[in-house]
Short mmCIF file of C-alpha atoms and ligand atoms in Angstrom, two decimals:
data_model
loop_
_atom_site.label_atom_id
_atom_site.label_comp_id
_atom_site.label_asym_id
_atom_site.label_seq_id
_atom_site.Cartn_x
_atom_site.Cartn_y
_atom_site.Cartn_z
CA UNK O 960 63.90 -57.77 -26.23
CA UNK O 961 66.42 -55.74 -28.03
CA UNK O 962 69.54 -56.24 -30.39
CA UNK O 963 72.14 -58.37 -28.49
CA UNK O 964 75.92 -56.89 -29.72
CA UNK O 965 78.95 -58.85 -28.60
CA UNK O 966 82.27 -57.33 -29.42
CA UNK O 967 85.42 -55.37 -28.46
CA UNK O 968 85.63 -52.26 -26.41
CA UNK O 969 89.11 -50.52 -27.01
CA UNK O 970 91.12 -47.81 -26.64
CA UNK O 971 92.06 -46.75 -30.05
CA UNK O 972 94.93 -44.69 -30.98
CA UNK O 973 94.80 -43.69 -34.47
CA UNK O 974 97.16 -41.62 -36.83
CA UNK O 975 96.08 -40.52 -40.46
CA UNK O 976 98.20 -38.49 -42.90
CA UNK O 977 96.62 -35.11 -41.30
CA UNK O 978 95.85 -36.00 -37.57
CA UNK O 979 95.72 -38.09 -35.30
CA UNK O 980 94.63 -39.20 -31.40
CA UNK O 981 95.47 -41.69 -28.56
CA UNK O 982 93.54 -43.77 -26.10
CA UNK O 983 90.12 -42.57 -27.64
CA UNK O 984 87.20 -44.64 -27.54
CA UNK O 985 87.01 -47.61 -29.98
CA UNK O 986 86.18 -51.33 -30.55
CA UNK O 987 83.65 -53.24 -32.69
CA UNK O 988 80.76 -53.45 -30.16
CA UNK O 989 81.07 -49.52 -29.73
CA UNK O 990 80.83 -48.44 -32.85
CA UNK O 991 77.92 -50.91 -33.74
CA UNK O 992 75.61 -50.23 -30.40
CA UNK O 993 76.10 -46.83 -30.88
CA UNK O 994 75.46 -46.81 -34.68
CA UNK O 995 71.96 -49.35 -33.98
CA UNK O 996 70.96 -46.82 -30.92
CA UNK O 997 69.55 -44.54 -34.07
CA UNK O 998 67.18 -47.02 -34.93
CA UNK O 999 65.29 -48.90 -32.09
CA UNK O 1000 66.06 -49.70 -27.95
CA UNK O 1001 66.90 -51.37 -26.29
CA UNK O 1002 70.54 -52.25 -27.75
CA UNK O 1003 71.93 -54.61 -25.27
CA UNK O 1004 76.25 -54.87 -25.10
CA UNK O 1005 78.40 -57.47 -23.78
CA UNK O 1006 82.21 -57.26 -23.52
CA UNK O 1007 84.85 -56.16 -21.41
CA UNK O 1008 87.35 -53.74 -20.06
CA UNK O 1009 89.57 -52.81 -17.81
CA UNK O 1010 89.73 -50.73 -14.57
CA UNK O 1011 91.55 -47.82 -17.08
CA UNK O 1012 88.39 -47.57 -19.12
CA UNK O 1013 86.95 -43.88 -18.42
CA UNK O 1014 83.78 -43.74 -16.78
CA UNK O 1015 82.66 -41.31 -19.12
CA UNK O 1016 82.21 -42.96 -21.87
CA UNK O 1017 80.12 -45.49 -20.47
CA UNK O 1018 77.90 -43.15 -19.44
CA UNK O 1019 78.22 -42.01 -23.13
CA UNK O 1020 77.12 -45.09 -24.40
CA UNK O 1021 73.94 -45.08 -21.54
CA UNK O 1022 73.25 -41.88 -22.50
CA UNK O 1023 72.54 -43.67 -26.06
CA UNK O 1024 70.26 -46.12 -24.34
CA UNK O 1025 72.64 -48.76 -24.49
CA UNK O 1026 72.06 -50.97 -21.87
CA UNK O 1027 76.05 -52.01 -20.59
CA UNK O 1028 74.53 -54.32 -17.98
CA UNK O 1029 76.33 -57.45 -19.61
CA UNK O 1030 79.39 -55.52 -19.49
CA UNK O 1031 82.47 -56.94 -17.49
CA UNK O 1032 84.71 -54.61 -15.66
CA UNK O 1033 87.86 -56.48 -14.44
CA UNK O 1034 89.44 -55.16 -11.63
CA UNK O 1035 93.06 -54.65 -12.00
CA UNK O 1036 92.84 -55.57 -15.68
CA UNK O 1037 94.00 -53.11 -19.30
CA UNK O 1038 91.22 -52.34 -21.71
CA UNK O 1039 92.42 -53.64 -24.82
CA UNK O 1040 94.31 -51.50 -27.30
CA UNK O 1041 94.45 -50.87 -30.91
CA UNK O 1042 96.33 -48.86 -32.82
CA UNK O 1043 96.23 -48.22 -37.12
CA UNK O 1044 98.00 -46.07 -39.32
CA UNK O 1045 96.38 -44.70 -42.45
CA UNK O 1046 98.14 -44.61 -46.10
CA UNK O 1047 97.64 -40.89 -48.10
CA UNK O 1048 94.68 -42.68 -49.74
CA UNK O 1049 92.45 -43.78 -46.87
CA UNK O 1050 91.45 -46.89 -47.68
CA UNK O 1051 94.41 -48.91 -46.73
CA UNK O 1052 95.95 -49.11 -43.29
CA UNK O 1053 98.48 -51.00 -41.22
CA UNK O 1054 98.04 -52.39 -38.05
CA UNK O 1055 100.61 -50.87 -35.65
CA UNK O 1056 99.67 -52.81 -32.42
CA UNK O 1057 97.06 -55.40 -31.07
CA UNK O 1058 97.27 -55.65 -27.46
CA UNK O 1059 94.25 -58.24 -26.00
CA UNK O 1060 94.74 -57.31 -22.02
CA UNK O 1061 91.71 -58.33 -20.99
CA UNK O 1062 90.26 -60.01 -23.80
CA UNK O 1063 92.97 -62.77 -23.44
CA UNK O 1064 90.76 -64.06 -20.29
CA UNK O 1065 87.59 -62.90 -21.42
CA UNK O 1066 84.57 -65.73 -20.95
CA UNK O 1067 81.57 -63.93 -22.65
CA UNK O 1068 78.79 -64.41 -20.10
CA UNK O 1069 75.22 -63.77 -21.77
CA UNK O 1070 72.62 -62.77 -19.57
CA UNK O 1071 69.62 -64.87 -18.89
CA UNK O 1072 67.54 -62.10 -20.28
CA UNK O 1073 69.42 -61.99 -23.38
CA UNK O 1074 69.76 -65.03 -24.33
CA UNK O 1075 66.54 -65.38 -26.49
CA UNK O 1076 67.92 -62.44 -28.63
CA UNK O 1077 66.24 -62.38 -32.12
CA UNK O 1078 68.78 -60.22 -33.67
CA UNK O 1079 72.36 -60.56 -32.49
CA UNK O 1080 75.71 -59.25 -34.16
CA UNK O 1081 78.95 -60.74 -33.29
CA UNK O 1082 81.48 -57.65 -33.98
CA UNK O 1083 84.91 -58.37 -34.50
CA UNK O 1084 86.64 -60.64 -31.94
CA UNK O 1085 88.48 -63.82 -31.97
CA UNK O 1086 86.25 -66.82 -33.48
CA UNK O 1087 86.52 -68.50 -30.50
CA UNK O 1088 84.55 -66.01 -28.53
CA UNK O 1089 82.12 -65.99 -30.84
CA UNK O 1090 81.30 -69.66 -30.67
CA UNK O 1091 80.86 -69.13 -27.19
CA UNK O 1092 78.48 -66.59 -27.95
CA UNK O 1093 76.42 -68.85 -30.58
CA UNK O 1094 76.58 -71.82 -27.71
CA UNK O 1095 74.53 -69.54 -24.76
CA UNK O 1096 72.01 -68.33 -27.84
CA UNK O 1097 68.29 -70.24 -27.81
CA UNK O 1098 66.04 -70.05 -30.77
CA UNK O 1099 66.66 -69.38 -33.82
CA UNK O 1100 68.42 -66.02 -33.69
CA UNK O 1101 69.35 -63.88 -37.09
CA UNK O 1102 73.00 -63.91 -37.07
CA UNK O 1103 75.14 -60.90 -38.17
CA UNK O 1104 78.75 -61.96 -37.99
CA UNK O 1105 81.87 -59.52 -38.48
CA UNK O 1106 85.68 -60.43 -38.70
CA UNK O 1107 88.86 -58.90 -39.96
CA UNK O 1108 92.27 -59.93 -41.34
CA UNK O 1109 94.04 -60.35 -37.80
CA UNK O 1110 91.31 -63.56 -37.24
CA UNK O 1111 91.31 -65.13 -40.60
CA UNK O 1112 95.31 -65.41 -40.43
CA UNK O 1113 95.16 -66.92 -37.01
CA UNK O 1114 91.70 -68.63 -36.03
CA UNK O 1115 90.89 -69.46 -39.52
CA UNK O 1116 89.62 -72.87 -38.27
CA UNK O 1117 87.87 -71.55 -35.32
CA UNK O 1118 86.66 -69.05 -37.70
CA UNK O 1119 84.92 -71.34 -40.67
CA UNK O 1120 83.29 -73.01 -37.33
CA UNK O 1121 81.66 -69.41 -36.85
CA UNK O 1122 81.00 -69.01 -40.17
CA UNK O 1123 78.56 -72.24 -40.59
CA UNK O 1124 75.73 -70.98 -37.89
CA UNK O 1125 75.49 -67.07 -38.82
CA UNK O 1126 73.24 -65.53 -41.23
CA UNK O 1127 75.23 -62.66 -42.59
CA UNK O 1128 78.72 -61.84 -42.90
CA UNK O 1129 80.14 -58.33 -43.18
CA UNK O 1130 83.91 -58.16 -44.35
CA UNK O 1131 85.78 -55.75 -46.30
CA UNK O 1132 87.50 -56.47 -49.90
CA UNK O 1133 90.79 -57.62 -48.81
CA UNK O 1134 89.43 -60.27 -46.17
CA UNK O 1135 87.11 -61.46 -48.32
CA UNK O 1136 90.08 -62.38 -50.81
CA UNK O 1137 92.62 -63.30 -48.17
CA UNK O 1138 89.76 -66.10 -46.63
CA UNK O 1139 88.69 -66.80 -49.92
CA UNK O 1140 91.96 -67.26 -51.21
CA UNK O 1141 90.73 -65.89 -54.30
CA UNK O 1142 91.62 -62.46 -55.90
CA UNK O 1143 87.93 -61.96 -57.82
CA UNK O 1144 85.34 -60.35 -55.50
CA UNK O 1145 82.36 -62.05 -57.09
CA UNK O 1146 84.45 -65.55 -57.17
CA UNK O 1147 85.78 -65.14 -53.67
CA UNK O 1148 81.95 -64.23 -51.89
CA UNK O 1149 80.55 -67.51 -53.92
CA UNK O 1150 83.39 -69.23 -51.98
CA UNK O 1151 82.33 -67.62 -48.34
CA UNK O 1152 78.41 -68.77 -49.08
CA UNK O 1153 79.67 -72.08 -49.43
CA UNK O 1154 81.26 -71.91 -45.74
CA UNK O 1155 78.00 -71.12 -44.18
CA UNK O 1156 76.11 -67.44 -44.27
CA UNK O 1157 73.76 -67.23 -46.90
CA UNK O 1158 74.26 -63.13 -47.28
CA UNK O 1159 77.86 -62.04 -47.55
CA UNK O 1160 78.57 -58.29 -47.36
CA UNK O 1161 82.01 -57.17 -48.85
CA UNK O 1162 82.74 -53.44 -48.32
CA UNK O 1163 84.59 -51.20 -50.53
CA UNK O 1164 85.21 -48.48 -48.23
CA UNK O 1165 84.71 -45.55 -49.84
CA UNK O 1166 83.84 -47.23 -52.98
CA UNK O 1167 80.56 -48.44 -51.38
CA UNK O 1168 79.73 -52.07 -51.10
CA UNK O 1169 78.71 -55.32 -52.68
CA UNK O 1170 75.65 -57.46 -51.14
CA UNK O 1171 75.38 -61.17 -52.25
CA UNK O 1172 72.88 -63.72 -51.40
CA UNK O 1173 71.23 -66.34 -53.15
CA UNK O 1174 69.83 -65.00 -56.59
CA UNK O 1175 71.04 -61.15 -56.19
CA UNK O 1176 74.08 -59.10 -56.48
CA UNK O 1177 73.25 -56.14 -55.00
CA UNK O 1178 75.91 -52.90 -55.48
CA UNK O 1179 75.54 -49.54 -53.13
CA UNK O 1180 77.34 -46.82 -53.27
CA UNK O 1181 79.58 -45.16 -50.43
CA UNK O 1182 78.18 -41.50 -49.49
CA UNK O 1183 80.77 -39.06 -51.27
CA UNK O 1184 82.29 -36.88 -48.96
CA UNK O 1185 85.09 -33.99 -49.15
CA UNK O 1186 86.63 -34.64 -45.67
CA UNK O 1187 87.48 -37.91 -44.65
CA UNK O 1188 89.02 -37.80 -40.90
CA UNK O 1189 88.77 -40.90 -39.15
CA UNK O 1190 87.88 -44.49 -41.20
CA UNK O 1191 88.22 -46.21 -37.87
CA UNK O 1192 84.82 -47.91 -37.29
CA UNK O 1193 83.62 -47.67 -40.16
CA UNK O 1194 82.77 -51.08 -40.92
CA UNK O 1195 81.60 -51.72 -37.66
CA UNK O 1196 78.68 -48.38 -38.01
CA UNK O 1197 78.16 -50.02 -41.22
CA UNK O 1198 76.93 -53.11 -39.05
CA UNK O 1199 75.59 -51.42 -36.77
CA UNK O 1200 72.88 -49.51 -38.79
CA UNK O 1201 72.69 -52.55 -40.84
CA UNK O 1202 71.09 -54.78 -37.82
CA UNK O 1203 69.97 -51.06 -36.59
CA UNK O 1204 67.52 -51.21 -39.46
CA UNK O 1205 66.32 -55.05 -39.87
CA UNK O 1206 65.71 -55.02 -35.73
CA UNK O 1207 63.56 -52.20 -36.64
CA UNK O 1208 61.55 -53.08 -39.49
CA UNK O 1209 61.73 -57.36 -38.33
CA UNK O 1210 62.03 -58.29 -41.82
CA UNK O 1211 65.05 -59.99 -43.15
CA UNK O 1212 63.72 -60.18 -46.75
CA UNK O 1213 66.21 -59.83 -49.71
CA UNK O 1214 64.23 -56.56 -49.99
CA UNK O 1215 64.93 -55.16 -46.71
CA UNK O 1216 68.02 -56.62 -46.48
CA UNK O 1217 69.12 -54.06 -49.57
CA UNK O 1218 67.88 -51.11 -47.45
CA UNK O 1219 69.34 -52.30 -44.80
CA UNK O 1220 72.98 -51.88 -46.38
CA UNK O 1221 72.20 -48.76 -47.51
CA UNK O 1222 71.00 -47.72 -43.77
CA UNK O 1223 74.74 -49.27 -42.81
CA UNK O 1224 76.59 -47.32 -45.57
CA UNK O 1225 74.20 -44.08 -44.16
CA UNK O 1226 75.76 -44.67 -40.81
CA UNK O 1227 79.51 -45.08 -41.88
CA UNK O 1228 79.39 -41.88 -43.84
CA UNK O 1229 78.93 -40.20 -40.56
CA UNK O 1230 81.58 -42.64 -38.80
CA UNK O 1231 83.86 -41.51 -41.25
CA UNK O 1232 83.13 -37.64 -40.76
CA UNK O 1233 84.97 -37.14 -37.22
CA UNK O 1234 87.72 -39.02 -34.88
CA UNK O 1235 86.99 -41.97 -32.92
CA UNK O 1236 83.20 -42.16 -32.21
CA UNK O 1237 82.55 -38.57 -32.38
CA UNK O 1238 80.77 -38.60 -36.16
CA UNK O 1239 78.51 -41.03 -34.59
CA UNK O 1240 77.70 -39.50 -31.32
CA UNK O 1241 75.17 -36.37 -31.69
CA UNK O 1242 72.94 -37.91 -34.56
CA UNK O 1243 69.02 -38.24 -34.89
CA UNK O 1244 67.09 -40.54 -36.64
CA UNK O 1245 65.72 -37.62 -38.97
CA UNK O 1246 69.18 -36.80 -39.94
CA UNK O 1247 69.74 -40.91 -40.39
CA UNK O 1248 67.18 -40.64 -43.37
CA UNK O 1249 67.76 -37.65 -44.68
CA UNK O 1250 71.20 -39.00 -45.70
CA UNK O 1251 69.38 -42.10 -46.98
CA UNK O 1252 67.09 -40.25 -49.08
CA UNK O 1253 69.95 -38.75 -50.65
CA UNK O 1254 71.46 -42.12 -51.30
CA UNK O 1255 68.25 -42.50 -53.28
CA UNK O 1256 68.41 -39.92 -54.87
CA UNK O 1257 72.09 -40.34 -55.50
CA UNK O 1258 71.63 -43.44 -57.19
CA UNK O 1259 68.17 -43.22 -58.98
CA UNK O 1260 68.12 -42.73 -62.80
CA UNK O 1261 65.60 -43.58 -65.83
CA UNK O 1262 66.52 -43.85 -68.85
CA UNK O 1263 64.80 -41.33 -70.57
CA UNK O 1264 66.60 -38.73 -68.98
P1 LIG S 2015 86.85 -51.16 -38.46
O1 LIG S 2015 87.54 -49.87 -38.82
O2 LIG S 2015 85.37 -51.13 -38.70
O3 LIG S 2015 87.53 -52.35 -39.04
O4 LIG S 2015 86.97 -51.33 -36.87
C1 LIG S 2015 88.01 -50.80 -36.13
C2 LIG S 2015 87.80 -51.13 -34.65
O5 LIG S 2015 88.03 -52.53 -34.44
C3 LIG S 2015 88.77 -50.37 -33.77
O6 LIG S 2015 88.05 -49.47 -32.93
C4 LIG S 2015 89.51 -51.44 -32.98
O7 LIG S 2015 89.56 -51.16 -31.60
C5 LIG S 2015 88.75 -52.72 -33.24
N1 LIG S 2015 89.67 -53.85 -33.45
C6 LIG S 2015 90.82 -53.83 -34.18
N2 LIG S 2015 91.42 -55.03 -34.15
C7 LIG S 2015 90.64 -55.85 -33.39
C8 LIG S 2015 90.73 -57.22 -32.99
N3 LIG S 2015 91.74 -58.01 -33.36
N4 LIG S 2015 89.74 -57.72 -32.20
C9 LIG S 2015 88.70 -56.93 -31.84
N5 LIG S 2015 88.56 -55.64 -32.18
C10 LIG S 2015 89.52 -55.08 -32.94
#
């Protein structure tokens, strides 16, 4: 059985200071199937869209040995839309439009098959969804949970509900202060354990990323690159290589669990690279550790040197 990935499918338009597209591919449970294809099959996706969404790139995501049998096409229905707006410095952007469509009706539906799932990540959609999610789950499943800032303003209850019965949660910097309500990083993740996941991953963007569980502060490094085009789905590759790794390796030790971030961080860099899902879409394992050697060597010293 395979990584289970529950999430949003959109279509994404995106403008930064230099470019910018509409209606390309996006949503959390893209970027993170296609970000854990790289590491071991089967990745299994549920979700939804719309009678609008192309063809093509679900045979985009097959061709990644995705397996979209648990997705729901709804007949007459809109895909749901996003749209951002970048500042000059990357790292910040506004929200320009939110538009649910189908996800407003959306009753995630997991698969007999599926629903023994060791390793499961619950991308970004609203809390209440997600319980749903944990509720059709049997065994004891690791848990990787994502949110973002448009959930914690308006599910927050729904959300701390979430946040008792997952293992890991992935948010960036802001979130993690605006849940927390509590402007120091290290303060503010102490907070989060206390609702529930004992590992809480706050990314920096491209100032890398902080990793807390119970008796480690962990800090990586983002990959430096020259040309930033597209920070869209970054967090969500991050994720995606992040389970990507630990369904690989089955080991969820505080050990692993720091390779895995910097296997997540590895797969963000290339996010990051191109538009929509384009960084993420012609890689190869070989080239996936070739950039995480040179995050070793990257961050490597001794102090004789
Ligand atoms: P990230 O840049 O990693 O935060 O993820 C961006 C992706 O999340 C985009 O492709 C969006 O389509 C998707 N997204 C944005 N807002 C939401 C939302 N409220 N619910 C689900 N997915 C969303």
């Amino acid at each position: 059985m395979g990584i289970l990935i529950v999430g949003s499918l959109a279509l994404d338009s995106v403008a930064t200071p230099f470019h910018s597209v509409e209606e390309a591919l996006g949503g959390s449970a893209t970027y993170i199937s296609i970000s854990a294809s790289y590491f071991s099959g089967p990745v299994n996706i549920v979700g939804v869209v719309g009678e609008d969404f192309p063809q093509r790139y679900i045979e985009m995501l097959e061709s990644h040995n995705i397996d979209v049998s648990g997705l729901q096409v709804v007949q007459g229905g809109k895909t749901f839309r996003w749209s951002g707006k970048y500042h000059y410095d990357m790292n910040t952007r506004d929200t320009l439009l939110t538009e649910l469509n189908v996800f407003e009706q959306f009753d995630p539906v997991i698969p007999d098959n599926l629903r023994k799932s060791r390793f499961v990540c619950l991308g970004n959609i609203d809390p209440v969804l997600q319980l749903k999610v944990l509720d059709q789950l049997e065994g004891d499943p690791f848990v990787v949970c994502d949110t973002m800032n448009y959930w914690i303003e308006g599910k927050q209850d729904e959300l701390k509900k979430v946040l008792k019965r997952v293992n890991v949660l992935i948010i960036n910097d802001s979130e993690a202060r605006l849940l927390a309500h509590e402007p120091n990083l290290i303060k503010a993740a102490k907070m989060i354990r206390d609702m529930g996941p004992q590992t809480i991953i706050i990314k920096k963007g491209e100032h890398g990323a902080l990793l807390f569980s119970e008796d480690v502060i962990f800090s990586a490094p983002a990959y430096p690159l020259e040309m930033i085009n597209d920070p869209t789905g970054a967090g969500d590759s991050f994720a995606g290589g992040f389970i990507g790794y630990l369904f690989k390796t089955e080991d969820t030790s505080t050990g692993n669990i720091k390779k895995a971030v910097i296997y997540g961080s590895t797969m963000a860099s290339f996010c990051v690279e191109d538009f929509s899902t384009k960084g993420l879409e012609n890689l190869s394992y070989l080239r996936v550790q070739d950039r995480y050697r040179e995050f070793l060597t990257m961050t490597r010293f001794d102090e004789l040197d």
